[in-house]
Amino acid sequence: VAVLWAHMWRLHAHMAPAVQVELSHRLLAAPKLGRAMTSIAIHGEGDRSGYIEIVRNMIKLQQCLVQALDFDSSPLLQLPHVKEVPKKGAPSLREVLESGGDEALLKRLGKFTPDQALDIQSFCRHAPLVELSTVVEVFDEDAIAEGDMATLKVTLTRSNLEEGEAVGPVHAPFYPGPKYEEWWILVYDDQGRRMITADVVLGTGRSETCNVNFMVPRHGDFRWRVIAMCDSYAGLDVECPVNFLGRKKSEVDRSIFIHPNDKELKSFFEELMMGLEKGDDDDSDSEEEEDKNAASKPMPSPAVVQAVEAEDDGGHLDNDDVKQMFKASEDVEEEKTPAVASKPSVEG
């Protein structure tokens, strides 16, 4: 823990090489650990009234570890060549980014050389300027009612990027490896003073969308708030209000329209049962056909049976003997078959 505090106070020059190696291992493992701890805090049980502050502090800890900042440090220390921040008259980090590193604003932070000013302006083009937009809707419905499964669609737009561009690794000179932005989307109920849900956006494009599904708990007015926090930059969090009306169940029509032609269609279960019955009928027909074929086969004659028995007793039959036996068998069958008398012809 002391090593992490030394990192957040930027005391790297006083660290031994072995300590710096240990710090690098801990910092590289911090994002996964922070993500897991944040998820646990989000899905905690019991009274959720204070969970929003726990979650926000967990994300803020990740910001401090990536940028080597103390909890009370100014976000302006993330700017290149900024070592101290004036107590009065200093602009916010967002104001500096929106101005693109305007010289008038930089003078309020201190004196910088032209090269240092260029570095700050480059940072302003790289750091994220995020805007939020939200839509609450129920799929294929015009109104929102209590008990509905609704979707809160949150669109996060990086205004510092052009269409088709993607953001690269964050500017973090004190972090030992490449780090990409992760934006946590927190949905908070101002009236109930509790956190509804949360999600994370990992995309690096200009516009990223996050769909948060929830069940409308009651009817009436809802006044929620969406908070977007980046795990890699401090001082760039944005908020957006979410207001919508939940109607009573009795005020909306949730009956399912079925087309008259569709009513005649059989359900999947009915088609499945019909297929099984058809298969049983086919099996029965096949068995009856096999019985008929077996009955129509002629029984072997006594001569053929005698020949087979002789073969079993060790006797030897050549082809001529077999032919004679079959011939004799056919003659016997002809004698048993009664002759059909021919019909006498009638002469005129």
mmCIF file of C-alpha atoms in Angstrom:
data_model
loop_
_atom_site.group_PDB
_atom_site.id
_atom_site.type_symbol
_atom_site.label_atom_id
_atom_site.label_comp_id
_atom_site.label_asym_id
_atom_site.label_seq_id
_atom_site.Cartn_x
_atom_site.Cartn_y
_atom_site.Cartn_z
ATOM 1 C CA VAL A 1 0.000 0.000 0.000
ATOM 2 C CA ALA A 2 2.845 2.396 0.793
ATOM 3 C CA VAL A 3 4.254 1.841 -2.693
ATOM 4 C CA LEU A 4 0.919 2.838 -4.250
ATOM 5 C CA TRP A 5 0.734 5.972 -2.106
ATOM 6 C CA ALA A 6 4.271 6.889 -3.171
ATOM 7 C CA HIS A 7 3.170 6.439 -6.776
ATOM 8 C CA MET A 8 0.138 8.683 -6.274
ATOM 9 C CA TRP A 9 2.410 11.341 -4.750
ATOM 10 C CA ARG A 10 4.790 10.963 -7.694
ATOM 11 C CA LEU A 11 7.806 10.021 -5.616
ATOM 12 C CA HIS A 12 9.240 7.738 -8.284
ATOM 13 C CA ALA A 13 12.656 9.417 -8.173
ATOM 14 C CA HIS A 14 13.093 8.216 -4.587
ATOM 15 C CA MET A 15 12.256 4.566 -5.349
ATOM 16 C CA ALA A 16 14.854 1.831 -5.644
ATOM 17 C CA PRO A 17 14.839 -0.190 -8.895
ATOM 18 C CA ALA A 18 13.376 -3.240 -7.141
ATOM 19 C CA VAL A 19 10.564 -1.116 -5.716
ATOM 20 C CA GLN A 20 9.822 0.334 -9.150
ATOM 21 C CA VAL A 21 9.564 -3.188 -10.595
ATOM 22 C CA GLU A 22 7.152 -4.184 -7.829
ATOM 23 C CA LEU A 23 5.135 -1.018 -8.459
ATOM 24 C CA SER A 24 4.886 -1.803 -12.176
ATOM 25 C CA HIS A 25 3.468 -5.270 -11.458
ATOM 26 C CA ARG A 26 0.892 -3.844 -9.084
ATOM 27 C CA LEU A 27 -0.177 -1.076 -11.461
ATOM 28 C CA LEU A 28 -0.590 -3.461 -14.397
ATOM 29 C CA ALA A 29 -2.868 -5.653 -12.269
ATOM 30 C CA ALA A 30 -4.824 -2.688 -10.888
ATOM 31 C CA PRO A 31 -7.357 -2.294 -13.769
ATOM 32 C CA LYS A 32 -8.637 -5.877 -13.481
ATOM 33 C CA LEU A 33 -8.784 -5.646 -9.710
ATOM 34 C CA GLY A 34 -10.518 -2.269 -9.856
ATOM 35 C CA ARG A 35 -13.043 -3.542 -12.401
ATOM 36 C CA ALA A 36 -13.868 -6.525 -10.200
ATOM 37 C CA MET A 37 -14.231 -4.397 -7.066
ATOM 38 C CA THR A 38 -16.450 -1.924 -8.915
ATOM 39 C CA SER A 39 -18.690 -4.734 -10.182
ATOM 40 C CA ILE A 40 -19.028 -6.124 -6.657
ATOM 41 C CA ALA A 41 -19.996 -2.693 -5.342
ATOM 42 C CA ILE A 42 -22.552 -2.253 -8.140
ATOM 43 C CA HIS A 43 -24.314 -5.567 -7.458
ATOM 44 C CA GLY A 44 -24.257 -5.294 -3.677
ATOM 45 C CA GLU A 45 -27.308 -6.318 -1.681
ATOM 46 C CA GLY A 46 -29.261 -4.475 0.979
ATOM 47 C CA ASP A 47 -29.663 -0.718 1.215
ATOM 48 C CA ARG A 48 -28.354 0.746 -2.057
ATOM 49 C CA SER A 49 -28.702 4.398 -1.060
ATOM 50 C CA GLY A 50 -24.977 4.850 -0.482
ATOM 51 C CA TYR A 51 -23.695 2.554 -3.211
ATOM 52 C CA ILE A 52 -23.325 5.337 -5.747
ATOM 53 C CA GLU A 53 -20.597 6.987 -3.660
ATOM 54 C CA ILE A 54 -18.810 3.674 -3.155
ATOM 55 C CA VAL A 55 -18.816 2.990 -6.886
ATOM 56 C CA ARG A 56 -17.679 6.503 -7.761
ATOM 57 C CA ASN A 57 -14.826 6.299 -5.260
ATOM 58 C CA MET A 58 -13.737 2.964 -6.715
ATOM 59 C CA ILE A 59 -13.581 4.477 -10.205
ATOM 60 C CA LYS A 60 -11.800 7.544 -8.862
ATOM 61 C CA LEU A 61 -9.172 5.270 -7.298
ATOM 62 C CA GLN A 62 -8.535 3.772 -10.733
ATOM 63 C CA GLN A 63 -8.126 7.278 -12.176
ATOM 64 C CA CYS A 64 -5.584 8.156 -9.501
ATOM 65 C CA LEU A 65 -3.568 4.985 -10.078
ATOM 66 C CA VAL A 66 -3.413 5.493 -13.847
ATOM 67 C CA GLN A 67 -2.501 9.199 -13.682
ATOM 68 C CA ALA A 68 -0.470 9.143 -10.422
ATOM 69 C CA LEU A 69 -2.772 11.545 -8.599
ATOM 70 C CA ASP A 70 -3.777 11.893 -4.992
ATOM 71 C CA PHE A 71 -7.499 11.909 -4.223
ATOM 72 C CA ASP A 72 -7.373 15.643 -3.524
ATOM 73 C CA SER A 73 -5.023 16.542 -6.380
ATOM 74 C CA SER A 74 -6.142 18.838 -9.184
ATOM 75 C CA PRO A 75 -6.988 17.134 -12.509
ATOM 76 C CA LEU A 76 -4.859 19.831 -14.177
ATOM 77 C CA LEU A 77 -1.774 17.887 -13.061
ATOM 78 C CA GLN A 78 -2.538 15.479 -15.913
ATOM 79 C CA LEU A 79 -1.438 18.181 -18.370
ATOM 80 C CA PRO A 80 2.169 17.891 -19.554
ATOM 81 C CA HIS A 81 4.680 20.162 -17.773
ATOM 82 C CA VAL A 82 2.162 21.205 -15.114
ATOM 83 C CA LYS A 83 3.758 20.642 -11.718
ATOM 84 C CA GLU A 84 1.719 22.983 -9.550
ATOM 85 C CA VAL A 85 -1.722 24.522 -9.887
ATOM 86 C CA PRO A 86 -2.518 28.058 -8.682
ATOM 87 C CA LYS A 87 -5.015 28.150 -5.862
ATOM 88 C CA LYS A 88 -7.017 30.942 -7.510
ATOM 89 C CA GLY A 89 -7.928 31.723 -11.076
ATOM 90 C CA ALA A 90 -7.036 28.337 -12.535
ATOM 91 C CA PRO A 91 -9.388 27.020 -15.247
ATOM 92 C CA SER A 92 -10.872 23.542 -15.134
ATOM 93 C CA LEU A 93 -9.387 20.718 -17.156
ATOM 94 C CA ARG A 94 -12.447 20.608 -19.382
ATOM 95 C CA GLU A 95 -12.119 24.320 -20.145
ATOM 96 C CA VAL A 96 -8.514 23.789 -21.220
ATOM 97 C CA LEU A 97 -9.489 20.865 -23.457
ATOM 98 C CA GLU A 98 -12.391 22.714 -25.058
ATOM 99 C CA SER A 99 -10.129 25.683 -25.820
ATOM 100 C CA GLY A 100 -7.543 23.399 -27.403
ATOM 101 C CA GLY A 101 -4.835 24.756 -25.109
ATOM 102 C CA ASP A 102 -5.497 28.447 -25.614
ATOM 103 C CA GLU A 103 -2.523 30.582 -24.603
ATOM 104 C CA ALA A 104 -4.678 32.883 -22.481
ATOM 105 C CA LEU A 105 -5.816 29.946 -20.362
ATOM 106 C CA LEU A 106 -2.323 28.509 -20.157
ATOM 107 C CA LYS A 107 -1.031 31.782 -18.744
ATOM 108 C CA ARG A 108 -3.389 31.292 -15.829
ATOM 109 C CA LEU A 109 -1.587 28.023 -15.098
ATOM 110 C CA GLY A 110 1.972 29.292 -15.346
ATOM 111 C CA LYS A 111 4.702 30.094 -17.832
ATOM 112 C CA PHE A 112 5.391 27.606 -20.603
ATOM 113 C CA THR A 113 7.851 27.568 -23.461
ATOM 114 C CA PRO A 114 6.533 27.261 -27.019
ATOM 115 C CA ASP A 115 7.454 23.561 -27.081
ATOM 116 C CA GLN A 116 5.728 22.953 -23.777
ATOM 117 C CA ALA A 117 2.621 24.763 -25.031
ATOM 118 C CA LEU A 118 2.614 22.481 -28.096
ATOM 119 C CA ASP A 119 2.731 19.419 -25.841
ATOM 120 C CA ILE A 120 -0.253 20.711 -23.903
ATOM 121 C CA GLN A 121 -2.165 21.387 -27.113
ATOM 122 C CA SER A 122 -1.377 17.863 -28.320
ATOM 123 C CA PHE A 123 -2.774 16.500 -25.067
ATOM 124 C CA CYS A 124 -5.938 18.568 -25.582
ATOM 125 C CA ARG A 125 -6.485 16.919 -28.965
ATOM 126 C CA HIS A 126 -5.942 13.444 -27.530
ATOM 127 C CA ALA A 127 -7.859 13.548 -24.244
ATOM 128 C CA PRO A 128 -11.555 12.619 -24.472
ATOM 129 C CA LEU A 129 -14.291 15.232 -24.606
ATOM 130 C CA VAL A 130 -17.430 13.183 -24.110
ATOM 131 C CA GLU A 131 -21.082 14.052 -24.651
ATOM 132 C CA LEU A 132 -24.045 11.936 -23.514
ATOM 133 C CA SER A 133 -27.503 11.415 -24.987
ATOM 134 C CA THR A 134 -30.195 9.096 -23.635
ATOM 135 C CA VAL A 135 -33.447 7.523 -24.796
ATOM 136 C CA VAL A 136 -35.848 5.396 -22.711
ATOM 137 C CA GLU A 137 -38.124 3.088 -24.683
ATOM 138 C CA VAL A 138 -40.067 -0.158 -24.600
ATOM 139 C CA PHE A 139 -39.613 -2.335 -27.656
ATOM 140 C CA ASP A 140 -42.465 -2.023 -30.144
ATOM 141 C CA GLU A 141 -44.554 0.118 -27.757
ATOM 142 C CA ASP A 142 -45.459 3.794 -27.806
ATOM 143 C CA ALA A 143 -45.843 4.257 -24.044
ATOM 144 C CA ILE A 144 -43.961 3.108 -20.949
ATOM 145 C CA ALA A 145 -45.980 1.422 -18.197
ATOM 146 C CA GLU A 146 -45.210 -0.109 -14.827
ATOM 147 C CA GLY A 147 -44.001 -3.676 -15.119
ATOM 148 C CA ASP A 148 -42.603 -3.171 -18.628
ATOM 149 C CA MET A 149 -39.092 -4.276 -19.492
ATOM 150 C CA ALA A 150 -37.641 -0.973 -20.718
ATOM 151 C CA THR A 151 -34.304 -0.110 -22.283
ATOM 152 C CA LEU A 152 -32.221 2.942 -21.473
ATOM 153 C CA LYS A 153 -30.111 3.631 -24.539
ATOM 154 C CA VAL A 154 -27.047 5.705 -23.660
ATOM 155 C CA THR A 155 -24.923 7.081 -26.502
ATOM 156 C CA LEU A 156 -21.420 8.248 -25.635
ATOM 157 C CA THR A 157 -19.848 10.515 -28.265
ATOM 158 C CA ARG A 158 -16.209 11.596 -28.242
ATOM 159 C CA SER A 159 -16.386 15.059 -29.765
ATOM 160 C CA ASN A 160 -12.603 15.242 -30.077
ATOM 161 C CA LEU A 161 -12.679 12.490 -32.731
ATOM 162 C CA GLU A 162 -13.847 12.593 -36.322
ATOM 163 C CA GLU A 163 -16.182 10.011 -37.810
ATOM 164 C CA GLY A 164 -14.290 6.777 -38.443
ATOM 165 C CA GLU A 165 -11.489 7.598 -36.009
ATOM 166 C CA ALA A 166 -10.658 5.595 -32.890
ATOM 167 C CA VAL A 167 -8.980 6.667 -29.691
ATOM 168 C CA GLY A 168 -5.554 5.291 -28.848
ATOM 169 C CA PRO A 169 -3.929 4.546 -25.488
ATOM 170 C CA VAL A 170 -4.421 7.144 -22.782
ATOM 171 C CA HIS A 171 -1.768 9.730 -21.976
ATOM 172 C CA ALA A 172 -0.390 8.313 -18.734
ATOM 173 C CA PRO A 173 3.380 8.920 -18.398
ATOM 174 C CA PHE A 174 3.519 7.324 -14.926
ATOM 175 C CA TYR A 175 1.726 4.123 -15.970
ATOM 176 C CA PRO A 176 4.069 1.249 -16.946
ATOM 177 C CA GLY A 177 2.134 0.051 -20.001
ATOM 178 C CA PRO A 178 -0.501 0.975 -22.593
ATOM 179 C CA LYS A 179 -3.939 1.658 -21.137
ATOM 180 C CA TYR A 180 -7.214 2.175 -22.995
ATOM 181 C CA GLU A 181 -10.250 4.090 -21.838
ATOM 182 C CA GLU A 182 -13.109 2.388 -20.022
ATOM 183 C CA TRP A 183 -16.228 4.437 -19.396
ATOM 184 C CA TRP A 184 -18.525 3.422 -16.570
ATOM 185 C CA ILE A 185 -22.198 4.291 -17.074
ATOM 186 C CA LEU A 186 -24.001 4.745 -13.733
ATOM 187 C CA VAL A 187 -27.789 5.166 -13.567
ATOM 188 C CA TYR A 188 -28.896 6.950 -10.388
ATOM 189 C CA ASP A 189 -32.374 7.712 -9.043
ATOM 190 C CA ASP A 190 -32.349 11.187 -7.513
ATOM 191 C CA GLN A 191 -35.804 10.801 -5.954
ATOM 192 C CA GLY A 192 -35.169 7.411 -4.393
ATOM 193 C CA ARG A 193 -31.503 8.256 -3.707
ATOM 194 C CA ARG A 194 -30.336 4.881 -4.931
ATOM 195 C CA MET A 195 -28.338 3.476 -7.812
ATOM 196 C CA ILE A 196 -30.432 1.659 -10.398
ATOM 197 C CA THR A 197 -27.777 -0.147 -12.406
ATOM 198 C CA ALA A 198 -24.452 0.331 -14.150
ATOM 199 C CA ASP A 199 -22.567 -0.834 -17.205
ATOM 200 C CA VAL A 200 -19.184 -0.274 -18.825
ATOM 201 C CA VAL A 201 -18.306 0.912 -22.341
ATOM 202 C CA LEU A 202 -15.077 -0.528 -23.729
ATOM 203 C CA GLY A 203 -15.325 0.661 -27.338
ATOM 204 C CA THR A 204 -12.769 3.072 -28.758
ATOM 205 C CA GLY A 205 -14.841 4.578 -31.593
ATOM 206 C CA ARG A 206 -16.230 8.066 -31.856
ATOM 207 C CA SER A 207 -19.738 6.981 -30.912
ATOM 208 C CA GLU A 208 -20.439 4.068 -28.582
ATOM 209 C CA THR A 209 -23.859 2.868 -27.424
ATOM 210 C CA CYS A 210 -24.763 1.142 -24.193
ATOM 211 C CA ASN A 211 -28.182 -0.474 -23.639
ATOM 212 C CA VAL A 212 -29.255 -0.774 -20.007
ATOM 213 C CA ASN A 213 -32.325 -2.991 -19.503
ATOM 214 C CA PHE A 214 -34.507 -2.520 -16.434
ATOM 215 C CA MET A 215 -38.049 -3.191 -15.254
ATOM 216 C CA VAL A 216 -40.215 -0.133 -14.638
ATOM 217 C CA PRO A 217 -40.930 -0.505 -10.897
ATOM 218 C CA ARG A 218 -43.916 1.829 -10.571
ATOM 219 C CA HIS A 219 -46.056 4.391 -12.343
ATOM 220 C CA GLY A 220 -45.419 8.121 -12.169
ATOM 221 C CA ASP A 221 -42.616 10.516 -13.031
ATOM 222 C CA PHE A 222 -39.044 9.290 -13.044
ATOM 223 C CA ARG A 223 -36.127 11.654 -12.620
ATOM 224 C CA TRP A 224 -32.942 9.727 -13.061
ATOM 225 C CA ARG A 225 -29.387 10.739 -13.769
ATOM 226 C CA VAL A 226 -26.786 9.065 -15.981
ATOM 227 C CA ILE A 227 -23.166 9.549 -14.934
ATOM 228 C CA ALA A 228 -20.270 8.634 -17.231
ATOM 229 C CA MET A 229 -16.888 8.211 -15.535
ATOM 230 C CA CYS A 230 -13.629 7.345 -17.266
ATOM 231 C CA ASP A 231 -11.299 5.028 -15.378
ATOM 232 C CA SER A 232 -8.199 6.620 -16.967
ATOM 233 C CA TYR A 233 -8.713 10.397 -16.688
ATOM 234 C CA ALA A 234 -9.767 12.498 -13.715
ATOM 235 C CA GLY A 235 -11.964 15.581 -13.987
ATOM 236 C CA LEU A 236 -13.714 14.591 -17.234
ATOM 237 C CA ASP A 237 -16.864 12.969 -15.810
ATOM 238 C CA VAL A 238 -20.134 13.966 -17.477
ATOM 239 C CA GLU A 239 -23.767 13.715 -16.399
ATOM 240 C CA CYS A 240 -27.075 13.695 -18.234
ATOM 241 C CA PRO A 241 -30.642 13.817 -16.827
ATOM 242 C CA VAL A 242 -33.125 11.074 -17.725
ATOM 243 C CA ASN A 243 -36.793 11.958 -17.273
ATOM 244 C CA PHE A 244 -39.707 9.775 -18.360
ATOM 245 C CA LEU A 245 -43.283 8.951 -17.381
ATOM 246 C CA GLY A 246 -44.410 5.491 -16.345
ATOM 247 C CA ARG A 247 -48.126 4.896 -16.900
ATOM 248 C CA LYS A 248 -50.444 2.571 -15.024
ATOM 249 C CA LYS A 249 -51.113 -0.851 -16.503
ATOM 250 C CA SER A 250 -54.786 0.000 -16.894
ATOM 251 C CA GLU A 251 -53.926 3.032 -19.035
ATOM 252 C CA VAL A 252 -52.148 1.119 -21.791
ATOM 253 C CA ASP A 253 -53.213 -1.653 -24.128
ATOM 254 C CA ARG A 254 -50.798 -4.562 -24.017
ATOM 255 C CA SER A 255 -53.000 -7.057 -25.887
ATOM 256 C CA ILE A 256 -51.263 -8.915 -28.679
ATOM 257 C CA PHE A 257 -52.727 -8.432 -32.156
ATOM 258 C CA ILE A 258 -53.035 -11.678 -34.115
ATOM 259 C CA HIS A 259 -53.786 -11.510 -37.826
ATOM 260 C CA PRO A 260 -56.823 -13.616 -38.848
ATOM 261 C CA ASN A 261 -54.689 -15.649 -41.235
ATOM 262 C CA ASP A 262 -52.222 -16.408 -38.462
ATOM 263 C CA LYS A 263 -54.957 -17.844 -36.241
ATOM 264 C CA GLU A 264 -55.313 -20.807 -38.625
ATOM 265 C CA LEU A 265 -51.624 -21.625 -38.418
ATOM 266 C CA LYS A 266 -50.705 -24.469 -36.143
ATOM 267 C CA SER A 267 -48.332 -23.878 -33.296
ATOM 268 C CA PHE A 268 -44.892 -25.406 -33.186
ATOM 269 C CA PHE A 269 -46.064 -27.942 -30.585
ATOM 270 C CA GLU A 270 -48.998 -29.014 -32.755
ATOM 271 C CA GLU A 271 -46.764 -29.439 -35.808
ATOM 272 C CA LEU A 272 -44.331 -31.446 -33.711
ATOM 273 C CA MET A 273 -47.076 -33.799 -32.466
ATOM 274 C CA MET A 274 -48.443 -34.246 -35.996
ATOM 275 C CA GLY A 275 -44.970 -35.139 -37.187
ATOM 276 C CA LEU A 276 -44.631 -37.786 -34.478
ATOM 277 C CA GLU A 277 -48.034 -39.305 -35.317
ATOM 278 C CA LYS A 278 -47.128 -39.402 -38.996
ATOM 279 C CA GLY A 279 -43.903 -41.166 -38.133
ATOM 280 C CA ASP A 280 -45.829 -43.830 -36.152
ATOM 281 C CA ASP A 281 -48.180 -44.420 -39.111
ATOM 282 C CA ASP A 282 -45.232 -44.799 -41.474
ATOM 283 C CA ASP A 283 -43.646 -47.342 -39.146
ATOM 284 C CA SER A 284 -46.890 -49.349 -38.977
ATOM 285 C CA ASP A 285 -47.221 -49.342 -42.773
ATOM 286 C CA SER A 286 -43.630 -50.524 -43.117
ATOM 287 C CA GLU A 287 -44.213 -53.413 -40.712
ATOM 288 C CA GLU A 288 -47.365 -54.503 -42.573
ATOM 289 C CA GLU A 289 -45.515 -54.366 -45.883
ATOM 290 C CA GLU A 290 -42.716 -56.525 -44.482
ATOM 291 C CA ASP A 291 -45.258 -59.097 -43.216
ATOM 292 C CA LYS A 292 -46.882 -59.270 -46.664
ATOM 293 C CA ASN A 293 -43.544 -59.747 -48.384
ATOM 294 C CA ALA A 294 -42.610 -62.496 -45.952
ATOM 295 C CA ALA A 295 -45.922 -64.308 -46.552
ATOM 296 C CA SER A 296 -45.566 -64.093 -50.343
ATOM 297 C CA LYS A 297 -42.151 -65.778 -50.362
ATOM 298 C CA PRO A 298 -42.407 -69.474 -51.483
ATOM 299 C CA MET A 299 -41.427 -72.147 -48.981
ATOM 300 C CA PRO A 300 -38.401 -74.203 -49.957
ATOM 301 C CA SER A 301 -39.271 -77.590 -51.475
ATOM 302 C CA PRO A 302 -38.432 -80.852 -49.679
ATOM 303 C CA ALA A 303 -35.703 -81.538 -52.206
ATOM 304 C CA VAL A 304 -33.927 -78.284 -51.430
ATOM 305 C CA VAL A 305 -34.286 -78.892 -47.704
ATOM 306 C CA GLN A 306 -32.839 -82.382 -48.191
ATOM 307 C CA ALA A 307 -29.900 -80.896 -50.089
ATOM 308 C CA VAL A 308 -29.162 -78.388 -47.371
ATOM 309 C CA GLU A 309 -29.344 -81.082 -44.689
ATOM 310 C CA ALA A 310 -26.985 -83.243 -46.679
ATOM 311 C CA GLU A 311 -24.578 -80.342 -46.918
ATOM 312 C CA ASP A 312 -24.768 -79.886 -43.124
ATOM 313 C CA ASP A 313 -24.001 -83.626 -42.634
ATOM 314 C CA GLY A 314 -20.744 -83.208 -44.447
ATOM 315 C CA GLY A 315 -21.880 -84.338 -47.880
ATOM 316 C CA HIS A 316 -20.697 -82.737 -51.070
ATOM 317 C CA LEU A 317 -23.020 -81.498 -53.782
ATOM 318 C CA ASP A 318 -21.853 -80.287 -57.144
ATOM 319 C CA ASN A 319 -23.684 -77.918 -59.439
ATOM 320 C CA ASP A 320 -25.364 -80.695 -61.460
ATOM 321 C CA ASP A 321 -26.816 -82.257 -58.327
ATOM 322 C CA VAL A 322 -28.217 -78.931 -57.197
ATOM 323 C CA LYS A 323 -29.783 -78.315 -60.632
ATOM 324 C CA GLN A 324 -31.429 -81.752 -60.622
ATOM 325 C CA MET A 325 -32.853 -81.163 -57.158
ATOM 326 C CA PHE A 326 -34.326 -77.820 -58.125
ATOM 327 C CA LYS A 327 -35.731 -79.413 -61.320
ATOM 328 C CA ALA A 328 -37.326 -82.178 -59.302
ATOM 329 C CA SER A 329 -38.732 -79.612 -56.915
ATOM 330 C CA GLU A 330 -40.301 -77.662 -59.775
ATOM 331 C CA ASP A 331 -41.838 -80.869 -61.241
ATOM 332 C CA VAL A 332 -43.401 -81.687 -57.914
ATOM 333 C CA GLU A 333 -44.900 -78.201 -57.668
ATOM 334 C CA GLU A 334 -46.361 -78.505 -61.191
ATOM 335 C CA GLU A 335 -48.009 -81.834 -60.334
ATOM 336 C CA LYS A 336 -49.612 -80.286 -57.261
ATOM 337 C CA THR A 337 -50.994 -77.369 -59.265
ATOM 338 C CA PRO A 338 -54.334 -78.347 -60.890
ATOM 339 C CA ALA A 339 -54.596 -77.827 -64.618
ATOM 340 C CA VAL A 340 -57.039 -75.193 -65.779
ATOM 341 C CA ALA A 341 -59.456 -76.527 -68.393
ATOM 342 C CA SER A 342 -59.637 -74.509 -71.540
ATOM 343 C CA LYS A 343 -62.989 -73.075 -72.418
ATOM 344 C CA PRO A 344 -64.503 -74.814 -75.440
ATOM 345 C CA SER A 345 -65.002 -72.652 -78.433
ATOM 346 C CA VAL A 346 -68.492 -72.048 -79.698
ATOM 347 C CA GLU A 347 -68.954 -72.346 -83.426
ATOM 348 C CA GLY A 348 -71.642 -70.598 -85.118
#
